[in-house]
PDB file of C-alpha atoms in Angstrom:
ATOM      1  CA  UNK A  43       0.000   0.000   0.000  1.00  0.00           C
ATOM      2  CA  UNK A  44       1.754   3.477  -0.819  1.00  0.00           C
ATOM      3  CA  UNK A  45       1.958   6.305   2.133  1.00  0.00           C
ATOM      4  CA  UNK A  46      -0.431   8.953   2.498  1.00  0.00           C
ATOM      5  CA  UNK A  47       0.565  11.648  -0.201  1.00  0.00           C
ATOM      6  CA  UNK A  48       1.117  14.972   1.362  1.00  0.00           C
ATOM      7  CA  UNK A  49      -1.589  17.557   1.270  1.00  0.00           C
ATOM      8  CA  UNK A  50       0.181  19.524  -1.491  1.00  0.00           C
ATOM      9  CA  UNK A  51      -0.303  16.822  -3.555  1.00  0.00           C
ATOM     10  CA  UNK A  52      -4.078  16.229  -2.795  1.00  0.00           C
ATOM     11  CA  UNK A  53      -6.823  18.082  -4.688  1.00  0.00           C
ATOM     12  CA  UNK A  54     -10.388  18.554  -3.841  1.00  0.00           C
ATOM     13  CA  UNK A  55     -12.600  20.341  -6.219  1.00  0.00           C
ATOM     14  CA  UNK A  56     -16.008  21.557  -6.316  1.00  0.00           C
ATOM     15  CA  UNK A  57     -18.708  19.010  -8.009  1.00  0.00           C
ATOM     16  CA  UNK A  58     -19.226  19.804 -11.297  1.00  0.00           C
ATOM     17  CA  UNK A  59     -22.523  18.899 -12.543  1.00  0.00           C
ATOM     18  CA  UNK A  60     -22.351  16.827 -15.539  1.00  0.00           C
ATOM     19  CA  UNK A  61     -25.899  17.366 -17.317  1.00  0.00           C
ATOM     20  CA  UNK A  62     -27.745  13.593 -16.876  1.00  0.00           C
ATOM     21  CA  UNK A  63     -24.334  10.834 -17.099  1.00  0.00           C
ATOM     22  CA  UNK A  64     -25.012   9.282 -13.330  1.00  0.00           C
ATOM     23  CA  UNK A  65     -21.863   8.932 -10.844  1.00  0.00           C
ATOM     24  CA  UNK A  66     -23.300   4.995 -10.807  1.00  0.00           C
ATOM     25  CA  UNK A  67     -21.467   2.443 -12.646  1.00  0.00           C
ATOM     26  CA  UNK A  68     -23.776   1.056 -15.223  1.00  0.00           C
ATOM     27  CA  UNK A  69     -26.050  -2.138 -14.857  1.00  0.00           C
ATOM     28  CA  UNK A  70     -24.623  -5.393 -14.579  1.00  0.00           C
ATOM     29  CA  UNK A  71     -26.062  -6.384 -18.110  1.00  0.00           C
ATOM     30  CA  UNK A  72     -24.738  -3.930 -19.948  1.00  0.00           C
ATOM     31  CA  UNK A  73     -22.886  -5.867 -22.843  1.00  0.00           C
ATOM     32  CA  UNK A  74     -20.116  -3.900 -25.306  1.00  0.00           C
ATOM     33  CA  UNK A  75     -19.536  -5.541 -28.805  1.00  0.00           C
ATOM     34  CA  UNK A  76     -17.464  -4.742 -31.559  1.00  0.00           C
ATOM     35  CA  UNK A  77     -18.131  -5.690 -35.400  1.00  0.00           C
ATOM     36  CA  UNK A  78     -15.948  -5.307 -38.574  1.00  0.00           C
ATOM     37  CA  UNK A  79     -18.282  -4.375 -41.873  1.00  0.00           C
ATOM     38  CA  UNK A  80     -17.353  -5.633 -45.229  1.00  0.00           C
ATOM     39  CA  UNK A  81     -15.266  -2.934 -45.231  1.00  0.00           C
ATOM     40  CA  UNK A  82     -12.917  -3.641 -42.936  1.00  0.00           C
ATOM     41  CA  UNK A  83     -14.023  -0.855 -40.520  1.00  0.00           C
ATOM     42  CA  UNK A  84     -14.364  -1.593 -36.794  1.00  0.00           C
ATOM     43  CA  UNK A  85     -17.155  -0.300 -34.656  1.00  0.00           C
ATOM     44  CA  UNK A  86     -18.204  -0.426 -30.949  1.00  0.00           C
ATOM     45  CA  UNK A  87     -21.961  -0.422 -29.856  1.00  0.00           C
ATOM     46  CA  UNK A  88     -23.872  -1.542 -26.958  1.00  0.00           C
ATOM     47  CA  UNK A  89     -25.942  -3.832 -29.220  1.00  0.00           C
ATOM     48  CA  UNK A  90     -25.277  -7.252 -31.333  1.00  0.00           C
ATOM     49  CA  UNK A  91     -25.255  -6.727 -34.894  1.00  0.00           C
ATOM     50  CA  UNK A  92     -27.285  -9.536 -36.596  1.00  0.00           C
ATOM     51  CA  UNK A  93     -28.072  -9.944 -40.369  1.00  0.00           C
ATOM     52  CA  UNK A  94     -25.962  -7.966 -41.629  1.00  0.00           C
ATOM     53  CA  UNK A  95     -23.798  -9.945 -44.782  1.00  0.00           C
ATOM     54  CA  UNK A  96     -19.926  -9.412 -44.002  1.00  0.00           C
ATOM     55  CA  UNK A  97     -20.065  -8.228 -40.846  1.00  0.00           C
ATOM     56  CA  UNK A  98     -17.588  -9.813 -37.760  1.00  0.00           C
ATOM     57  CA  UNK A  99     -19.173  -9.469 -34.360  1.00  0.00           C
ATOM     58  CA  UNK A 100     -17.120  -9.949 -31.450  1.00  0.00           C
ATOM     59  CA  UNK A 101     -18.573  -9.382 -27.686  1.00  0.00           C
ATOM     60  CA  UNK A 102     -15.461  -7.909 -25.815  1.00  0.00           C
ATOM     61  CA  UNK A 103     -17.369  -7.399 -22.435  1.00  0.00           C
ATOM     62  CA  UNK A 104     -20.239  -8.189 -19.993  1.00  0.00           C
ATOM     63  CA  UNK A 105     -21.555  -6.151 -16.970  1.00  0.00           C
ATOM     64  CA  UNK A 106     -18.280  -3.865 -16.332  1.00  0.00           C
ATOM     65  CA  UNK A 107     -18.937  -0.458 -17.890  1.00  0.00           C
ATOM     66  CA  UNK A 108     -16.891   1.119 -14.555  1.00  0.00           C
ATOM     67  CA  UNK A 109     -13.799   1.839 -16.135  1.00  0.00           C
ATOM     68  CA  UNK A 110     -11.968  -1.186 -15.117  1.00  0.00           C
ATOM     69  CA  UNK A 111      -9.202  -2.377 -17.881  1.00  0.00           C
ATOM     70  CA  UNK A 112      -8.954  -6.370 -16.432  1.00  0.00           C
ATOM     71  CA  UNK A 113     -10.596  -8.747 -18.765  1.00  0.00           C
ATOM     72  CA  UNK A 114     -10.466 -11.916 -19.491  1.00  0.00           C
ATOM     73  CA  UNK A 115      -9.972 -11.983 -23.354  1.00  0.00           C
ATOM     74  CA  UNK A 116      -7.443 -10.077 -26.066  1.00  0.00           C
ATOM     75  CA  UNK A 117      -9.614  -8.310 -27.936  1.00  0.00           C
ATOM     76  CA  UNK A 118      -7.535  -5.805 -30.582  1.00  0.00           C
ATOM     77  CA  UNK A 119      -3.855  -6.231 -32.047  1.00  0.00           C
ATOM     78  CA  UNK A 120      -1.424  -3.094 -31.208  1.00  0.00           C
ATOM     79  CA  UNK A 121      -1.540  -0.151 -33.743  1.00  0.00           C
ATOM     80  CA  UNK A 122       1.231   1.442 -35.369  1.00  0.00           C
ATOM     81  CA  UNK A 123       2.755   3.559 -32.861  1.00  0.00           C
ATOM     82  CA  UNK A 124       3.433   8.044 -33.042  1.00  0.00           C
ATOM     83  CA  UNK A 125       6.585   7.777 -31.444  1.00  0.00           C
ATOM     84  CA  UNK A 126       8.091  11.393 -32.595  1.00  0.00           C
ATOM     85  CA  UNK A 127       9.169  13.753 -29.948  1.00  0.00           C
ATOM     86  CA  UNK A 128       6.758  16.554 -30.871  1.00  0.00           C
ATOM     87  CA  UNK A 129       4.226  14.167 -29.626  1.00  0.00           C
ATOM     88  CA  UNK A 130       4.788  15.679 -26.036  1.00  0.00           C
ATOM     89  CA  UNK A 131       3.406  18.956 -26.619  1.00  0.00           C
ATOM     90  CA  UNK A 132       1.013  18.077 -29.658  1.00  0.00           C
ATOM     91  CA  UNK A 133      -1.770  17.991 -27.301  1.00  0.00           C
ATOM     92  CA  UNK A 134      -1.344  21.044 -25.266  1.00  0.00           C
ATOM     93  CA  UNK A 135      -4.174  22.716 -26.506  1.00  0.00           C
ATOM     94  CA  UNK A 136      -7.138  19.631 -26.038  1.00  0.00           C
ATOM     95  CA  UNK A 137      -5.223  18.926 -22.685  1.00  0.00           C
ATOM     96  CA  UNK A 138      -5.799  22.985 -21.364  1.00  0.00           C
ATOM     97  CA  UNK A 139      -9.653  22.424 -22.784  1.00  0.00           C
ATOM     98  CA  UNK A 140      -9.885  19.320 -20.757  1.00  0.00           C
ATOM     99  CA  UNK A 141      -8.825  21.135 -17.945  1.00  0.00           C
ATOM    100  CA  UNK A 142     -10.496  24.307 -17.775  1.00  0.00           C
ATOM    101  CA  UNK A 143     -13.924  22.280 -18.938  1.00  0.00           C
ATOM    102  CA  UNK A 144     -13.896  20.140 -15.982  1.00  0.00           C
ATOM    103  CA  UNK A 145     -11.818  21.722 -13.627  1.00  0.00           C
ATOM    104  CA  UNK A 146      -8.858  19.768 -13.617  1.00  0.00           C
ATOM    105  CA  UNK A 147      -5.260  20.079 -13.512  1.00  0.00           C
ATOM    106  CA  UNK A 148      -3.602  19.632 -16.221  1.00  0.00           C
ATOM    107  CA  UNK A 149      -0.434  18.549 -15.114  1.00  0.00           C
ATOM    108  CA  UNK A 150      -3.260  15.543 -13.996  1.00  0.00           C
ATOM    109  CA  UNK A 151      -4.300  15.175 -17.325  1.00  0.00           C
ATOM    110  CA  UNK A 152      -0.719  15.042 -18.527  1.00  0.00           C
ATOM    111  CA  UNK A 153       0.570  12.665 -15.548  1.00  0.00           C
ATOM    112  CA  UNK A 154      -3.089  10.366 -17.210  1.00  0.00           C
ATOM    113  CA  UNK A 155      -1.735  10.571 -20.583  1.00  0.00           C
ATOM    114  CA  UNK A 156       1.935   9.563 -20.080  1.00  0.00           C
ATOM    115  CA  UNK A 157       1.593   6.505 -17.805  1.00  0.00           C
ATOM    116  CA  UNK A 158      -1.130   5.315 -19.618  1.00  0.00           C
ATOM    117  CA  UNK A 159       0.329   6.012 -23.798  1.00  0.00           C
ATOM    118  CA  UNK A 160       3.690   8.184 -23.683  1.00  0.00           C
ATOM    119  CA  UNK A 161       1.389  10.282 -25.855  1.00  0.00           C
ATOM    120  CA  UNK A 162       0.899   8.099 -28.604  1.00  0.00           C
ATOM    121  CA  UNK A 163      -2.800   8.398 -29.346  1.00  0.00           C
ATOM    122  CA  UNK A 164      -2.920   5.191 -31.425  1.00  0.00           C
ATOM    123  CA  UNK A 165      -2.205   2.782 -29.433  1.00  0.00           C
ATOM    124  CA  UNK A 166      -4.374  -0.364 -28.309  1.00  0.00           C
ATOM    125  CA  UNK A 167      -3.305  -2.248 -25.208  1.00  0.00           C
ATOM    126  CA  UNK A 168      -3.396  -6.135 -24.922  1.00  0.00           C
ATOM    127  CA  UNK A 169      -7.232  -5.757 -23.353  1.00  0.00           C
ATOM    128  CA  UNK A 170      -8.561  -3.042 -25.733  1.00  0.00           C
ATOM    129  CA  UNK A 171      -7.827   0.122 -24.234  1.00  0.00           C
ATOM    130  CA  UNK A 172      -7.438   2.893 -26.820  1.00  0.00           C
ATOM    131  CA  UNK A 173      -5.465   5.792 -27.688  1.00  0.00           C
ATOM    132  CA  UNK A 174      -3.927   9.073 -25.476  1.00  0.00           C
ATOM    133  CA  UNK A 175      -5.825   7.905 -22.414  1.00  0.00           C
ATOM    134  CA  UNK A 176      -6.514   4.339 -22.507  1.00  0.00           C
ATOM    135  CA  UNK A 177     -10.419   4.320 -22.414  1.00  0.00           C
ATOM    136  CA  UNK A 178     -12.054   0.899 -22.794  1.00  0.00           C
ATOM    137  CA  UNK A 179     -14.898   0.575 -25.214  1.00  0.00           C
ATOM    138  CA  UNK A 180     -17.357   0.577 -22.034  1.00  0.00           C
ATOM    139  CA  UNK A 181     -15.895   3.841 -20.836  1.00  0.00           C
ATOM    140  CA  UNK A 182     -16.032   5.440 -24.212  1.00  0.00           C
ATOM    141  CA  UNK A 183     -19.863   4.826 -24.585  1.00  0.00           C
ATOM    142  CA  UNK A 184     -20.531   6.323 -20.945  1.00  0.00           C
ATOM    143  CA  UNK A 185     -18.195   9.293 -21.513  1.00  0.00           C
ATOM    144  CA  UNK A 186     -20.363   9.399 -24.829  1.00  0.00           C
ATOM    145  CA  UNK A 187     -16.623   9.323 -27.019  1.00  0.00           C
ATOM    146  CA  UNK A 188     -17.221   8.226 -30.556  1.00  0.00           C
ATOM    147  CA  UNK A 189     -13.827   7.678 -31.916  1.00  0.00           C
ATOM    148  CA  UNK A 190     -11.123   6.874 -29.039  1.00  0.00           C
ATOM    149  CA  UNK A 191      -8.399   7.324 -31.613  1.00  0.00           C
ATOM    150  CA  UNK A 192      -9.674  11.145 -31.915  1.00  0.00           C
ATOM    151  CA  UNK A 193      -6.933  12.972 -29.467  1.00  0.00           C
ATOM    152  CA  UNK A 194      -9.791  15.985 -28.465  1.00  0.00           C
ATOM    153  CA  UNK A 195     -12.401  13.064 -28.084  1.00  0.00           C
ATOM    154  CA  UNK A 196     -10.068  11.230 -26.056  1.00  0.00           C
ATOM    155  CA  UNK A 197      -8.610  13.929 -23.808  1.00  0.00           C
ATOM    156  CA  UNK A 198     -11.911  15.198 -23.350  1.00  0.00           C
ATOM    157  CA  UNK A 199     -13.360  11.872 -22.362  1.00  0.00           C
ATOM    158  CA  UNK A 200     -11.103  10.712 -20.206  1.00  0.00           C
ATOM    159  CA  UNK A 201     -10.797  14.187 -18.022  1.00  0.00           C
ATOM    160  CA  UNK A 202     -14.796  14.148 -17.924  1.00  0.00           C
ATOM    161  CA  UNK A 203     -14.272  10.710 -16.332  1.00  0.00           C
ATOM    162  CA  UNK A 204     -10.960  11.856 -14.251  1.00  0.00           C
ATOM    163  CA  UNK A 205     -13.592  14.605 -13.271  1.00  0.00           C
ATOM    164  CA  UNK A 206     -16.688  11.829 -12.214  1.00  0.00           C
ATOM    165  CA  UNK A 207     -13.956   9.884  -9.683  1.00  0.00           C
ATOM    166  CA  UNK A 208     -13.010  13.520  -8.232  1.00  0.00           C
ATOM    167  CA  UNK A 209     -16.288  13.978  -7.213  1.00  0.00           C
ATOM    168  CA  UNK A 210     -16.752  10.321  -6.303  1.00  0.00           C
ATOM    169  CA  UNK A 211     -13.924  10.186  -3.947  1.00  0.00           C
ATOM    170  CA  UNK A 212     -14.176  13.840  -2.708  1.00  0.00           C
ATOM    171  CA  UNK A 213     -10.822  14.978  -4.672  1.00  0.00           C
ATOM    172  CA  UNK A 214      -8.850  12.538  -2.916  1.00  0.00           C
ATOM    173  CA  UNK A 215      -5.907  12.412  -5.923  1.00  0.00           C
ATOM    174  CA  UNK A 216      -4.751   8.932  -5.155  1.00  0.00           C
ATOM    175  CA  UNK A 217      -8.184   7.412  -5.246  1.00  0.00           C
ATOM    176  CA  UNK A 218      -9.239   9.255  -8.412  1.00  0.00           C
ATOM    177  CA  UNK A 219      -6.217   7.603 -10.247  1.00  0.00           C
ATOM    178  CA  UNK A 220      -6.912   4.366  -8.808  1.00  0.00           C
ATOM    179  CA  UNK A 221      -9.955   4.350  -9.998  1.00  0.00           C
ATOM    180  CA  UNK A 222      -9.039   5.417 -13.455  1.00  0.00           C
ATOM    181  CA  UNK A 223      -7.086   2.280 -13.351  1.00  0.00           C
ATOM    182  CA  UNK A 224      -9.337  -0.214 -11.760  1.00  0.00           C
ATOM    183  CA  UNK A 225     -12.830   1.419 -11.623  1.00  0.00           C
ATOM    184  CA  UNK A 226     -14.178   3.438  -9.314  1.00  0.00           C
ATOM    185  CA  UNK A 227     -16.612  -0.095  -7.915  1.00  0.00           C
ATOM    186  CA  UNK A 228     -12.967  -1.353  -6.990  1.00  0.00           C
ATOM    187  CA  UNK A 229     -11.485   1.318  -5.273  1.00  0.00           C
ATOM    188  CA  UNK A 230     -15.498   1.592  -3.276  1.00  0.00           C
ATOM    189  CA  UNK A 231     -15.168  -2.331  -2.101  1.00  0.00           C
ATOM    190  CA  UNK A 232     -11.840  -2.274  -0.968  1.00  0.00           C
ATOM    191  CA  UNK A 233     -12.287   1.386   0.418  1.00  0.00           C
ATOM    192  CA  UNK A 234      -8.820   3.043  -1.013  1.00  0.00           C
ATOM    193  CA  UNK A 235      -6.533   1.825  -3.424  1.00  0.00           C
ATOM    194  CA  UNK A 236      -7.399  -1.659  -4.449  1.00  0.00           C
ATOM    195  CA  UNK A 237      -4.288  -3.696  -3.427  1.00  0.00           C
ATOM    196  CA  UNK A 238      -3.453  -5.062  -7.240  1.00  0.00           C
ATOM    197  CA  UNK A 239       0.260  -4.484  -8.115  1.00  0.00           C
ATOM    198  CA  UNK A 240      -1.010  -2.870 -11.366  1.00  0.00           C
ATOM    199  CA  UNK A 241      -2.856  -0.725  -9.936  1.00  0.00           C
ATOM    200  CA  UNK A 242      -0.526   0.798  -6.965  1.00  0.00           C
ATOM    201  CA  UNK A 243       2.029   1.303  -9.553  1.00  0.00           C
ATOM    202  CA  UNK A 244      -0.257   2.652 -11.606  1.00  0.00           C
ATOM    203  CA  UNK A 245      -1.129   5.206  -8.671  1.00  0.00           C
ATOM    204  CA  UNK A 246       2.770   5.715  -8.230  1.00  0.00           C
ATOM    205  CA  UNK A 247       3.354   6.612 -11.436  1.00  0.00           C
ATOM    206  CA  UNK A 248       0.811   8.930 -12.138  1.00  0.00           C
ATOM    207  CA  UNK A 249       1.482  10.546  -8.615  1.00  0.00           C
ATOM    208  CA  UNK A 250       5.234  11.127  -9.596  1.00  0.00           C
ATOM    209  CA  UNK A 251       4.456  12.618 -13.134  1.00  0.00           C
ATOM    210  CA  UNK A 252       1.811  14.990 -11.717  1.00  0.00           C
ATOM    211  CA  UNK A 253       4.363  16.596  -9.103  1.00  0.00           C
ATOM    212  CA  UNK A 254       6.935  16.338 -12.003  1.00  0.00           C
ATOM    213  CA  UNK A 255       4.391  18.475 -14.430  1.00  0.00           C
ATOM    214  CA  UNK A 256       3.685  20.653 -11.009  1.00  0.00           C
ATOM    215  CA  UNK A 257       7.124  21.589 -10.228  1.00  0.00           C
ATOM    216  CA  UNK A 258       8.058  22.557 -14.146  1.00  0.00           C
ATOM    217  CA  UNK A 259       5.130  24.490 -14.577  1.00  0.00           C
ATOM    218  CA  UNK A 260       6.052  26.436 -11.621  1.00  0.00           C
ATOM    219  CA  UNK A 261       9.733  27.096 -11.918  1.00  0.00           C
ATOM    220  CA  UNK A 262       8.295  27.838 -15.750  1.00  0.00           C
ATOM    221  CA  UNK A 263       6.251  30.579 -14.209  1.00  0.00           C
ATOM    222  CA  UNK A 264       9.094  31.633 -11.557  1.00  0.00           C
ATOM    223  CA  UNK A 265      11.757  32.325 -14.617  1.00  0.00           C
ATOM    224  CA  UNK A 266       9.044  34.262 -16.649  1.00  0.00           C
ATOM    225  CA  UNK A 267      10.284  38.290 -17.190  1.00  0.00           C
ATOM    226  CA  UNK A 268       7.929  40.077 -15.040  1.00  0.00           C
ATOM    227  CA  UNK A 269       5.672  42.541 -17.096  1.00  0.00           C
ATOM    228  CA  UNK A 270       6.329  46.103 -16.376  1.00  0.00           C
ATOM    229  CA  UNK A 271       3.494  48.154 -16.487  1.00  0.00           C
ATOM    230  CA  UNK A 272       4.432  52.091 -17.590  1.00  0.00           C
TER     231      UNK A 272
END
């Protein structure tokens, strides 16, 4: 189990209300499939595709829309991968709307989006999580994201669901990124950060990047020329 984190690195925000998406995880029976068309295109939806001519359907999950990333099968290979360094500040401007929309960080955003991708907003991990910040097909549908490999749609999804465990867990930083990592059910049943190795280094990681971002932004600030006014 990690050590408390200091208060400086705590944050507790406001609620923010987020029109009719509930804090709840969704029903049990909510299923997520994908299906290929004769085209070769790939699409998620919440419903089995059936008589359709050329169409692949695959169901990649069953009653765990919470934002967890453990299942059980492989569902997508890995994509080709942006591995450029102007990758690292490609984003800046989707990652400051993220931000200011839900009133975030964004050094949180940032810390999100370089444990989870290194900034590479096509890639797929082993269990089908997808692009900049790893959403899972189930997460994508609640945080109503269309196309995952989309960099806005993705920053913007995943920060509206950073922003539902903030409110969840009071602001509490280290149980928001748990439950980024393992669902916000998880980090409810065990009552703080669920004790998976993935996840506590998960938490560790994301911790470290955030005061990393924190402390550049402000020495950033401290070496700006002040602006003298005439």
């Amino acid at each position: 189990m990690l050590a408390p984190l200091p208060k400086p690195v705590r944050f507790v925000l406001g609620a923010l209300v987020l029109g009719t998406l509930s804090l709840v995880p969704h029903a049990a029976s909510a299923d997520i499939y994908t299906y290929t068309d004769a085209q070769g295109n790939v699409h998620v939806t919440s419903q089995p595709t059936r008589g359709k001519p050329g169409t692949k359907v695959d169901k990649i999950s069953s009653g765990n829309a919470n934002g967890s990333k453990k299942k059980t099968r492989d569902i997508m290979p890995v994509m080709p991968s942006d591995r450029s360094p102007e990758r690292h500040n490609r984003y800046d401007a989707w990652i400051r709307e993220g931000a200011r929309l839900y009133r975030l960080p964004e050094e949180l955003i940032r810390a999100v989006i370089k444990c989870e991708s290194d900034f590479d907003p096509r890639v797929v991990s082993p269990v089908g999580a997808q692009g900049l910040m790893q959403i899972m097909p189930a997460t994508a549908l609640r945080m109503q994201v269309r196309d995952a490999f989309d960099p806005r749609e993705n920053i913007l999804g995943g920060a509206r669901y950073l922003r539902i465990l903030a409110n969840t867990f009071n602001g509490d930083l280290e149980l928001t990124v748990a439950g980024y990592n393992a669902g916000e059910a998880a980090v409810l049943r065990y009552q703080g950060i669920p004790p998976y190795q993935e996840t506590q280094g998960y938490v560790g990681c994301v911790v470290s990047h955030y005061r990393t971002f924190k402390s550049a932004r402000i020495a950033e600030r401290e070496t700006m020329p002040a602006k003298h006014t005439p």
